[in-house]
mmCIF file of C-alpha atoms and ligand atoms in Angstrom:
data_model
loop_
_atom_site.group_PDB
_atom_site.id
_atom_site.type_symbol
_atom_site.label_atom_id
_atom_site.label_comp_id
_atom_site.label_asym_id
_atom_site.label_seq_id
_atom_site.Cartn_x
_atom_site.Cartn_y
_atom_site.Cartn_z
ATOM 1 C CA UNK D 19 -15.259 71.991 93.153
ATOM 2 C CA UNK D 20 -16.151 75.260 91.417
ATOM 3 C CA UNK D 21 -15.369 75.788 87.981
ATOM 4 C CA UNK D 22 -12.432 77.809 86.592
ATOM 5 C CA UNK D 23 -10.443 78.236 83.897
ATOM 6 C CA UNK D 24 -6.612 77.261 83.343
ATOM 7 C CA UNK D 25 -3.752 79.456 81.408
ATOM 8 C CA UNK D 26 0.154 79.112 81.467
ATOM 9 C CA UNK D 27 1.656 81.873 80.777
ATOM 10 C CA UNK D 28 4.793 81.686 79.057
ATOM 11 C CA UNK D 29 6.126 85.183 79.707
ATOM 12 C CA UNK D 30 6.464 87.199 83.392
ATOM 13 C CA UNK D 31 4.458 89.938 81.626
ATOM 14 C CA UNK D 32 1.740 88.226 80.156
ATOM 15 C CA UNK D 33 1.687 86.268 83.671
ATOM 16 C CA UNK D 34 1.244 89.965 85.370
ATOM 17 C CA UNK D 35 -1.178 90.778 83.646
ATOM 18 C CA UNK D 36 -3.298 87.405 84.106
ATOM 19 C CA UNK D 37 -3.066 87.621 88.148
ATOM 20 C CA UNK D 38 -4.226 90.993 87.989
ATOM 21 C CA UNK D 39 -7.486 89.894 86.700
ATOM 22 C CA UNK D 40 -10.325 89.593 89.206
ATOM 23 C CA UNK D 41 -10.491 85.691 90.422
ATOM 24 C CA UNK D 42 -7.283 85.126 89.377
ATOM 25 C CA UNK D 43 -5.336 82.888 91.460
ATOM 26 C CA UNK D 44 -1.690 82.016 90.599
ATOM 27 C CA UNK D 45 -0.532 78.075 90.805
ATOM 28 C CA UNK D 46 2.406 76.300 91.047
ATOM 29 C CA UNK D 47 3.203 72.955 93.058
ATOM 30 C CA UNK D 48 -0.327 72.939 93.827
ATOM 31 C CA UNK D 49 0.506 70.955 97.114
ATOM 32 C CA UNK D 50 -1.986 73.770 99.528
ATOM 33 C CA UNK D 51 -4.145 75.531 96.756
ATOM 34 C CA UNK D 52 -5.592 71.821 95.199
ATOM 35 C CA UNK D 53 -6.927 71.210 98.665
ATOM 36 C CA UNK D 54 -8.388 74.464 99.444
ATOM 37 C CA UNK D 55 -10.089 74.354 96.244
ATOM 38 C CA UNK D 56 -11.108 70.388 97.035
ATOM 39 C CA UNK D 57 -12.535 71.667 100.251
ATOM 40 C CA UNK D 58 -14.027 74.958 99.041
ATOM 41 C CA UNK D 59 -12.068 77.684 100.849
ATOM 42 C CA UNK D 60 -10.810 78.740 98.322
ATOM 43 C CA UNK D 61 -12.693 79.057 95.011
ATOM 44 C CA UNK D 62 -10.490 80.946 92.538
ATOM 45 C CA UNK D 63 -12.224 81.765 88.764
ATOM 46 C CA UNK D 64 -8.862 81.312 87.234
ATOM 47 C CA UNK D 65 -5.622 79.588 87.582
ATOM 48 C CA UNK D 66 -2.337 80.672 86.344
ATOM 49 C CA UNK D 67 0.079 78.357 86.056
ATOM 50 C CA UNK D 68 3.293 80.026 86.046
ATOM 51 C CA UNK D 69 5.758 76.651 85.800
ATOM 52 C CA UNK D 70 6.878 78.080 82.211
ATOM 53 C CA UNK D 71 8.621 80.958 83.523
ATOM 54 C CA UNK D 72 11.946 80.421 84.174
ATOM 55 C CA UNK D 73 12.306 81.404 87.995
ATOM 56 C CA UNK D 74 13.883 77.804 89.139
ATOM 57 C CA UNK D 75 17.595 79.281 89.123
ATOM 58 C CA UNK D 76 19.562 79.110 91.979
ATOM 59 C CA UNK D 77 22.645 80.834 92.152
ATOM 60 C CA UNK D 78 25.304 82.984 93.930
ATOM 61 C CA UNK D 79 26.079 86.244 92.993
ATOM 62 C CA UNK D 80 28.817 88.197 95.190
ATOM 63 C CA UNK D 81 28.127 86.144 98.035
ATOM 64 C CA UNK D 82 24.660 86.415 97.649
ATOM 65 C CA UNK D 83 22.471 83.364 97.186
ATOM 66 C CA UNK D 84 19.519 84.007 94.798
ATOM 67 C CA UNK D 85 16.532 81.589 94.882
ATOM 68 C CA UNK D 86 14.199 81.578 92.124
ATOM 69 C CA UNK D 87 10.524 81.352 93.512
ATOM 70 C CA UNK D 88 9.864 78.022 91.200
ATOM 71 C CA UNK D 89 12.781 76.292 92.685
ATOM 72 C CA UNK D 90 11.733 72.983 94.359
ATOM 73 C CA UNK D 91 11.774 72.554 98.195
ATOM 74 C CA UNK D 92 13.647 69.586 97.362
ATOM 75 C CA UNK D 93 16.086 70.943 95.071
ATOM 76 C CA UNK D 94 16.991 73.755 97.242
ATOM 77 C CA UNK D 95 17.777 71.428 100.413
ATOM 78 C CA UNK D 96 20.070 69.259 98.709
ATOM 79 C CA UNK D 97 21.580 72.071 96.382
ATOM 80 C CA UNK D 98 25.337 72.636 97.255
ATOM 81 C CA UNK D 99 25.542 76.198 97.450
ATOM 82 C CA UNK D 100 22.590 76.366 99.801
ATOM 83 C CA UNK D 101 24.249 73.310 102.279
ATOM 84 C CA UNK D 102 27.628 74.857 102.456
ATOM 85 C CA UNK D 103 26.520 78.878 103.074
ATOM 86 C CA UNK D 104 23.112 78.693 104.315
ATOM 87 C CA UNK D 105 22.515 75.118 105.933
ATOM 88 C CA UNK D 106 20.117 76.427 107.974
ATOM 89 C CA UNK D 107 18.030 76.413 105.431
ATOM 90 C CA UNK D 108 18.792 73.008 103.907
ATOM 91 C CA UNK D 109 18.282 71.977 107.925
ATOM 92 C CA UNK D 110 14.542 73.694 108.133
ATOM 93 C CA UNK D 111 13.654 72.855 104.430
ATOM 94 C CA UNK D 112 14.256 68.768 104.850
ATOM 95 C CA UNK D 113 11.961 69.575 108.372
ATOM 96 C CA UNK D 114 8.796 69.958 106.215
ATOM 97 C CA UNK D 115 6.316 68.248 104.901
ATOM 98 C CA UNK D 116 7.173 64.778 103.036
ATOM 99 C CA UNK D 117 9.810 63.701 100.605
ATOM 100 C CA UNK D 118 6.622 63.923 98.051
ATOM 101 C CA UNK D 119 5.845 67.180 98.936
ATOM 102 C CA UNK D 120 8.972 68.633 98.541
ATOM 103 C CA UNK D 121 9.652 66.962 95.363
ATOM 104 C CA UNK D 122 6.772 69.447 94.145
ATOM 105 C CA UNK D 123 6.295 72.046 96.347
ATOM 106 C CA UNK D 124 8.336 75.412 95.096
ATOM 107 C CA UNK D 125 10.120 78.139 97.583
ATOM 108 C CA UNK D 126 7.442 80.646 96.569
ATOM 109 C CA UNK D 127 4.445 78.283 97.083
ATOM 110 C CA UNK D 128 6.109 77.369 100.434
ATOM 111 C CA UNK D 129 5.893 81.265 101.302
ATOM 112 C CA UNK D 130 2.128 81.661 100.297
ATOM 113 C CA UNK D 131 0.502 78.456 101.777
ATOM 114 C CA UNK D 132 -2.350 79.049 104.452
ATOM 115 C CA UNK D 133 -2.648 78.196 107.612
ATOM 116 C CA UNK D 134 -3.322 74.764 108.721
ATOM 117 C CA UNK D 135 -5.721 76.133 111.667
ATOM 118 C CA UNK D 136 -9.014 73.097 111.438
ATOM 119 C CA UNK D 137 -11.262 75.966 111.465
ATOM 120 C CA UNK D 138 -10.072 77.549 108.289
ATOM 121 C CA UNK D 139 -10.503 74.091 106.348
ATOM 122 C CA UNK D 140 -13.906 73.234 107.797
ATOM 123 C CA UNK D 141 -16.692 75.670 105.439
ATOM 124 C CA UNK D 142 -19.324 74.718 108.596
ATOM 125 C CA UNK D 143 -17.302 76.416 111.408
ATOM 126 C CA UNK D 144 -16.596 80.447 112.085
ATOM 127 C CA UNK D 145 -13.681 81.466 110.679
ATOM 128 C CA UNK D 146 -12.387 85.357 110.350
ATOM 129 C CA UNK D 147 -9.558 84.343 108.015
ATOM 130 C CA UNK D 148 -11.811 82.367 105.869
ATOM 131 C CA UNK D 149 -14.700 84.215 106.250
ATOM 132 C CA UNK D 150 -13.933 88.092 107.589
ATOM 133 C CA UNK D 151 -16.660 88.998 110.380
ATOM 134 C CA UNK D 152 -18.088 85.183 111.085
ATOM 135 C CA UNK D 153 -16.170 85.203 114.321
ATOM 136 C CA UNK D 154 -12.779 82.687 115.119
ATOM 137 C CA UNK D 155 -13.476 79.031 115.863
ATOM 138 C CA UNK D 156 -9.885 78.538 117.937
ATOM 139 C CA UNK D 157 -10.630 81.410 120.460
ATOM 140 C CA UNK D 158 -12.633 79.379 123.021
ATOM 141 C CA UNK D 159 -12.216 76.029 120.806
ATOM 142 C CA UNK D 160 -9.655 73.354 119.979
ATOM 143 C CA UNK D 161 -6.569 75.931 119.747
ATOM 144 C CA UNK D 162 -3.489 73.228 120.800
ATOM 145 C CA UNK D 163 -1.621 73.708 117.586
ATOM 146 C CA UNK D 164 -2.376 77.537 118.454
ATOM 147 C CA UNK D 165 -0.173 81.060 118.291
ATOM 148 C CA UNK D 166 1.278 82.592 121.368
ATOM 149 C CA UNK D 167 2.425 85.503 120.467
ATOM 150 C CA UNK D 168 1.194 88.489 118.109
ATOM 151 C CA UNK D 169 -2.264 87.079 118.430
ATOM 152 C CA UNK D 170 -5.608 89.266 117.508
ATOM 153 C CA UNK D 171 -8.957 88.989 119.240
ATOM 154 C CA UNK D 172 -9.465 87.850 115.562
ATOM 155 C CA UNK D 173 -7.408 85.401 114.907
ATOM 156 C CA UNK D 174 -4.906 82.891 116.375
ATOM 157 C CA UNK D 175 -3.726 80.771 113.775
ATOM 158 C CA UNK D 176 0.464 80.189 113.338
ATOM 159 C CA UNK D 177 1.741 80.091 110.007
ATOM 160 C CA UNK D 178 2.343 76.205 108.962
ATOM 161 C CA UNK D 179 6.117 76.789 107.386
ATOM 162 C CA UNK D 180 9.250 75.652 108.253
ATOM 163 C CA UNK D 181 11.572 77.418 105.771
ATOM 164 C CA UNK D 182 10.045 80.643 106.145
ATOM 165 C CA UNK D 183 11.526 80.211 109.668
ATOM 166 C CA UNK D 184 14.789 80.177 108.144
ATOM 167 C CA UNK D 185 14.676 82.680 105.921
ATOM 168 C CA UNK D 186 13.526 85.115 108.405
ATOM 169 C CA UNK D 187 16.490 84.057 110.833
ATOM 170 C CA UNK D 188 18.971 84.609 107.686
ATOM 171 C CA UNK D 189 17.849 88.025 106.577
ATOM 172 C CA UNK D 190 16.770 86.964 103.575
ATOM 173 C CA UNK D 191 15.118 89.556 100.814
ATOM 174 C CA UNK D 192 11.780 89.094 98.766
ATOM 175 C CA UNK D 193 11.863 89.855 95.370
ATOM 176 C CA UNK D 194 8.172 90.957 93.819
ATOM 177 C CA UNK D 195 7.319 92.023 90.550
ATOM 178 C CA UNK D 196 4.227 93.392 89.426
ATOM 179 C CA UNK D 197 2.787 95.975 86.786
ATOM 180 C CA UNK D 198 4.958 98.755 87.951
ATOM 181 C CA UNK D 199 8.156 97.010 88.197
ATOM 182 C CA UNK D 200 10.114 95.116 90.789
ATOM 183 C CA UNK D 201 10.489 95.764 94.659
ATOM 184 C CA UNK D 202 12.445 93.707 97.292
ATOM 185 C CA UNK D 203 11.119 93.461 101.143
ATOM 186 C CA UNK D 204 12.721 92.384 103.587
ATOM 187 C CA UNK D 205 11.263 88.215 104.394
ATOM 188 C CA UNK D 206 10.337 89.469 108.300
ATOM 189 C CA UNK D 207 8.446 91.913 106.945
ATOM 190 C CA UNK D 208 6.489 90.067 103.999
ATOM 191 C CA UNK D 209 4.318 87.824 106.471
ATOM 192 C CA UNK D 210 1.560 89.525 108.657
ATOM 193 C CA UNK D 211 0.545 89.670 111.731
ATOM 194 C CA UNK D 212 -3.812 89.092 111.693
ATOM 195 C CA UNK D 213 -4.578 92.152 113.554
ATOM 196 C CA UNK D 214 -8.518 93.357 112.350
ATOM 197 C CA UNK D 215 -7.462 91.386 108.870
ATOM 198 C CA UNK D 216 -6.639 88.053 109.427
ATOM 199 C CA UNK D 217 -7.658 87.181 105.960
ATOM 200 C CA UNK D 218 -4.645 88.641 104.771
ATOM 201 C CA UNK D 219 -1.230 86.428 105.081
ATOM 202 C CA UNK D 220 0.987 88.949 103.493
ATOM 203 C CA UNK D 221 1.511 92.009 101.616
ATOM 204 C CA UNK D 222 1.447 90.561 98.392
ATOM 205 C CA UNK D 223 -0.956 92.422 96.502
ATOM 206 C CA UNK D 224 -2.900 90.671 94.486
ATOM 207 C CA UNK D 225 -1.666 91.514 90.930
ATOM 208 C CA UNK D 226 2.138 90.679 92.537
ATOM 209 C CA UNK D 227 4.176 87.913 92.263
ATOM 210 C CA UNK D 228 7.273 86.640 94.109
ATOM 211 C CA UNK D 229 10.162 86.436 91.358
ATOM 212 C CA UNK D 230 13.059 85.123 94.008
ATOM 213 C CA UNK D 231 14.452 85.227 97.652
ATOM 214 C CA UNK D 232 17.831 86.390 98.348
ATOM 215 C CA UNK D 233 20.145 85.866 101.289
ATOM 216 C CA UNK D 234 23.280 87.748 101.970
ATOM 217 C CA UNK D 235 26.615 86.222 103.065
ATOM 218 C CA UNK D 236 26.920 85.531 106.985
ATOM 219 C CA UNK D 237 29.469 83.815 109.168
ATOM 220 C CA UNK D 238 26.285 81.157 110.308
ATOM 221 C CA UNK D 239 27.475 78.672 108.280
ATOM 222 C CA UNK D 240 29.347 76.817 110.849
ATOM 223 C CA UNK D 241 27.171 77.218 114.087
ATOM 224 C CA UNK D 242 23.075 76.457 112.596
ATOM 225 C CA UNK D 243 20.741 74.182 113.525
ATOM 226 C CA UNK D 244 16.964 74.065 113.173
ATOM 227 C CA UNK D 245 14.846 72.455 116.072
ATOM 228 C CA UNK D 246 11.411 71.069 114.763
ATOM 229 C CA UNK D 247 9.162 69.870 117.771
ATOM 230 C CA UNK D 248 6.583 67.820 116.515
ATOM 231 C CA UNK D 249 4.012 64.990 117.267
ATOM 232 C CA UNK D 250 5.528 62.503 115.249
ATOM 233 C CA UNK D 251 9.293 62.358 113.350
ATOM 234 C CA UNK D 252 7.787 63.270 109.805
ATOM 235 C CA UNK D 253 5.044 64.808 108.052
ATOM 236 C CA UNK D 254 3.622 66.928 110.629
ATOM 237 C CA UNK D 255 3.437 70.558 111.380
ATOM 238 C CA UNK D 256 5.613 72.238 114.365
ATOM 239 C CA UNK D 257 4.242 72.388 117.568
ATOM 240 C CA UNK D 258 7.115 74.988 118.101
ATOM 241 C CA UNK D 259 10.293 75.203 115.848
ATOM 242 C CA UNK D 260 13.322 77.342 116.449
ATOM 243 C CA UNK D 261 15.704 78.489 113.522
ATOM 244 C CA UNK D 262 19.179 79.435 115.246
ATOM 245 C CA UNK D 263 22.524 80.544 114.040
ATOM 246 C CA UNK D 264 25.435 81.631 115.836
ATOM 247 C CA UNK D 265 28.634 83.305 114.737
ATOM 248 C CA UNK D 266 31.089 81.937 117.597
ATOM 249 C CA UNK D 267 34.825 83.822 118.003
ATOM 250 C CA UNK D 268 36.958 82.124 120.976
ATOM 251 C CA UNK D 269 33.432 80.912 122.836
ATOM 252 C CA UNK D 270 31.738 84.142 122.381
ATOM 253 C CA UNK D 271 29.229 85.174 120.686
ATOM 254 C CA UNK D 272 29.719 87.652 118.093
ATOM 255 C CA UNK D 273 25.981 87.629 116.335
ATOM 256 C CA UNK D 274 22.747 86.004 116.827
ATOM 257 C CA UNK D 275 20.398 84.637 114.806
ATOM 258 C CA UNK D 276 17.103 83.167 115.973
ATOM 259 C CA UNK D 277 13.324 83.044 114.704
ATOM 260 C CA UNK D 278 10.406 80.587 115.468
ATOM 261 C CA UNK D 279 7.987 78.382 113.840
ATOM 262 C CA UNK D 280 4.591 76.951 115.325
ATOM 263 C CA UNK D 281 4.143 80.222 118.077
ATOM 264 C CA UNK D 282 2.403 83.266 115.262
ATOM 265 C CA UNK D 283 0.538 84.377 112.049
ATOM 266 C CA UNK D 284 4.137 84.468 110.552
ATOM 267 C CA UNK D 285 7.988 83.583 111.348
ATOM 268 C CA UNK D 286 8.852 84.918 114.691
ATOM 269 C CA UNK D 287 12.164 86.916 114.437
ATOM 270 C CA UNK D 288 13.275 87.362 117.804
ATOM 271 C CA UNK D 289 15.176 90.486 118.123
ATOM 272 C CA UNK D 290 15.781 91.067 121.750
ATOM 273 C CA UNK D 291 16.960 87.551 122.233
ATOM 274 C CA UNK D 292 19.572 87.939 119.174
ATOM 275 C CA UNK D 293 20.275 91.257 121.042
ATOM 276 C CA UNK D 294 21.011 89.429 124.522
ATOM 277 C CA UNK D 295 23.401 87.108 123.084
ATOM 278 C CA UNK D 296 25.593 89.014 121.121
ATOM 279 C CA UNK D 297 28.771 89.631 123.453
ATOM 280 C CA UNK D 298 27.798 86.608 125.662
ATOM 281 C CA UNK D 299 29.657 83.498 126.449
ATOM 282 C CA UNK D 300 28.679 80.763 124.091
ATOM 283 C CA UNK D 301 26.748 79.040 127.230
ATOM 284 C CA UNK D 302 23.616 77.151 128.565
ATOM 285 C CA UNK D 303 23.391 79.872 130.790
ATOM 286 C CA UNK D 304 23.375 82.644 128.314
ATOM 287 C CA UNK D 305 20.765 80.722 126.251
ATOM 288 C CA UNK D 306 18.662 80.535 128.936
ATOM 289 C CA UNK D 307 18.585 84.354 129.635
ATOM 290 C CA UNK D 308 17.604 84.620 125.886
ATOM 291 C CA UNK D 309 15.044 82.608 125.930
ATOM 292 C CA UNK D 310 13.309 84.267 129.047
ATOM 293 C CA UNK D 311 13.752 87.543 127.050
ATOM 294 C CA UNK D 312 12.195 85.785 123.997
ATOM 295 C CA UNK D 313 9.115 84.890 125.331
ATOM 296 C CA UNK D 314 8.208 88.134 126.965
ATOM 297 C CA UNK D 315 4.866 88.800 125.610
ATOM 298 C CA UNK D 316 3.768 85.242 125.162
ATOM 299 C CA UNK D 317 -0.023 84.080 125.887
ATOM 300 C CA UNK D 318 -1.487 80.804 125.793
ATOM 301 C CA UNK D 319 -5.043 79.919 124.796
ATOM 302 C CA UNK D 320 -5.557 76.677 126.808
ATOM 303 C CA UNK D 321 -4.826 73.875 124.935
ATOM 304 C CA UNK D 322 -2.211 75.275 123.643
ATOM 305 C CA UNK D 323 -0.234 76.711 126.762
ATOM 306 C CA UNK D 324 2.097 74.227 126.945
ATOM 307 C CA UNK D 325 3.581 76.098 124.164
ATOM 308 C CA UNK D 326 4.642 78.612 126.954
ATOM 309 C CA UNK D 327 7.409 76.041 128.318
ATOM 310 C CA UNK D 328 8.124 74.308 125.175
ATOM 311 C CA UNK D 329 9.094 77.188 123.346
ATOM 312 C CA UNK D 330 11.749 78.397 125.939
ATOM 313 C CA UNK D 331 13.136 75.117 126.324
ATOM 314 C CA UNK D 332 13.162 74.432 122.281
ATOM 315 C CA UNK D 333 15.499 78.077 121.710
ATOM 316 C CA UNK D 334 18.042 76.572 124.507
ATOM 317 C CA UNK D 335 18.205 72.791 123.193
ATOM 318 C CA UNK D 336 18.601 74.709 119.327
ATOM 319 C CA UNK D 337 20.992 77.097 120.970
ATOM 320 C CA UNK D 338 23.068 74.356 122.245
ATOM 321 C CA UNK D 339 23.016 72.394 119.182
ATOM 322 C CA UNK D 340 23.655 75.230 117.217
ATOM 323 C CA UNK D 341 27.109 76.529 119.414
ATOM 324 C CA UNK D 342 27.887 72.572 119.423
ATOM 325 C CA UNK D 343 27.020 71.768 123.002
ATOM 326 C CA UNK D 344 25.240 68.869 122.388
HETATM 327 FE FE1 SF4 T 22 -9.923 81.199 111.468
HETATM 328 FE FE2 SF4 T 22 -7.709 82.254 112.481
HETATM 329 FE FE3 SF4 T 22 -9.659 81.624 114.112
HETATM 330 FE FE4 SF4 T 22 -8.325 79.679 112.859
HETATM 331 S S1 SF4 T 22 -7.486 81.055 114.378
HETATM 332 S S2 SF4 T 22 -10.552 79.870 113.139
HETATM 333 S S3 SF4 T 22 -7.806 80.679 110.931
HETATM 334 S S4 SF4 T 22 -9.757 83.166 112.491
#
């Protein structure tokens, strides 16, 4: 492993100014960036720990739920607040990883970690996101845990996170700061497609850092349920996922909810499909209309085709479990 050097910053200031240095690279849980940096894919010359700054809060403020971005994964799935008026997210976040993990992975480290594509870990292969220009390993390769939609003749890697699915299904809000100040984006927005940039996962800039997450009140809390489709029961990635919430009124369907995991470069907010429902008869049949509207657009890569009916059927089975069908 390449040398660097260590600092923990004991102020958010001091901390911005640190990660705007060049070769800065900010830590936290550790649980992604150790391995890059084990593997060499990523080879920052500094590390700044931020674990003294005092972003682990989590709290509600006029319905609002505010997540601080050192909050642990496992913290915020068995915090109260979050399991009675988002358990969507308590659903997705207890999905992920292992109970080790999430003892030490934080909500803001959750939001930055890299794709788990094999090409991007293995320095001998071509890899665009890795390596901009050296072509992409999974286009033509060993693409089953693949992206089917919002693909690049770049790059087709998915983004490996479970409750980014959720929070992009709740509305949820990112909170930044950096040398100029604060801004807020909204979560479906923060994540990027890879386009002629794979390398970039965000639109974090690079002397930024992610202060919180907020989501706003809903009327989800009764009718949620994340679907994680996987190759084994625990500590494995999503072959497809599907984050869906429902606001039910007398078997109808007043508002829609839905994103996916496992199927692009970031959470898959699907729009048209919330659209579709809304007015609907809380119904297999109306989930089924969704999901053929949700996966307009889709395209397989070989392996990883199957994707094309697993998806559609994961949104109904969610749907149903969600509206209390099954
Ligand atoms: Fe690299 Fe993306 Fe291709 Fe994977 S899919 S090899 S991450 S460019």
């Amino acid at each position: 492993m390449k040398q660097f050097t260590y600092v923990k910053p004991a102020s958010e200031a001091v901390a911005i100014a640190a990660i705007g240095k060049p070769g800065a690279k900010i830590i936290a849980g550790g649980t992604n960036l150790v391995d890059l940096m084990k593997k060499g894919v990523m080879a920052p010359d500094r590390l700044i720990d931020i674990n003294a700054l005092p972003l682990k809060e989590i709290s509600v403020v006029k319905s609002t739920l505010h997540i601080g971005a050192l909050a642990l994964n496992s913290v915020v799935s068995e915090n109260a607040s979050v399991m009675q008026l988002q358990p969507l997210l308590a659903m997705a976040l207890k999905a992920g990883a292992s109970p080790q993990l999430r003892n030490m992975a934080t909500v803001g480290g959750n939001m930055m970690q890299r794709t788990r594509c094999p090409y991007f870990y293995d320095t001998t292969m071509p890899c665009n996101k890795r390596a901009p220009g050296t072509g992409c390993g999974a286009i033509g390769g060993y693409n089953r845990m693949h992206a089917i939609f919002g693909t690049s003749p770049k790059c087709i890697a998915v983004h490996p996170s479970d409750m980014c699915v959720a929070l992009a299904a709740l509305d949820a809000t990112v909170v930044i700061a950096g040398k100029t100040g604060q801004r807020r984006i909204p979560f479906t927005e923060f994540h990027r497609l890879p386009g002629e940039t794979p390398q970039l996962d965000n639109k974090l800039a690079t002397d930024e850092m992610i202060l919180s997450v907020e989501i706003p009140e809903n009327n989800f809390a009764k009718n949620s349920y994340y679907l994680k489709v996987r190759d084994r029961q625990s500590y494995a990635f999503a072959l497809v996922s599907v984050a869906a919430a429902l606001d039910i009124q007398n078997g109808v369907i007043q508002n829609a909810r839905l994103a996916m995991g496992g199927v692009a470069h970031k959470p898959w907010r699907l729009f048209d499909a919330e659209k579709a429902l809304a007015g609907k008869p809380a119904t297999e049949d109306s989930f089924k209309a969704a999901a053929l509207i949700a996966m307009q657009g889709a395209k397989g890569y070989g392996h990883n085709s199957f994707k094309l009916k697993l998806a559609p059927a994961s949104i109904v089975e969610a749907l149903k479990h969600a509206a209390g069908l099954v």
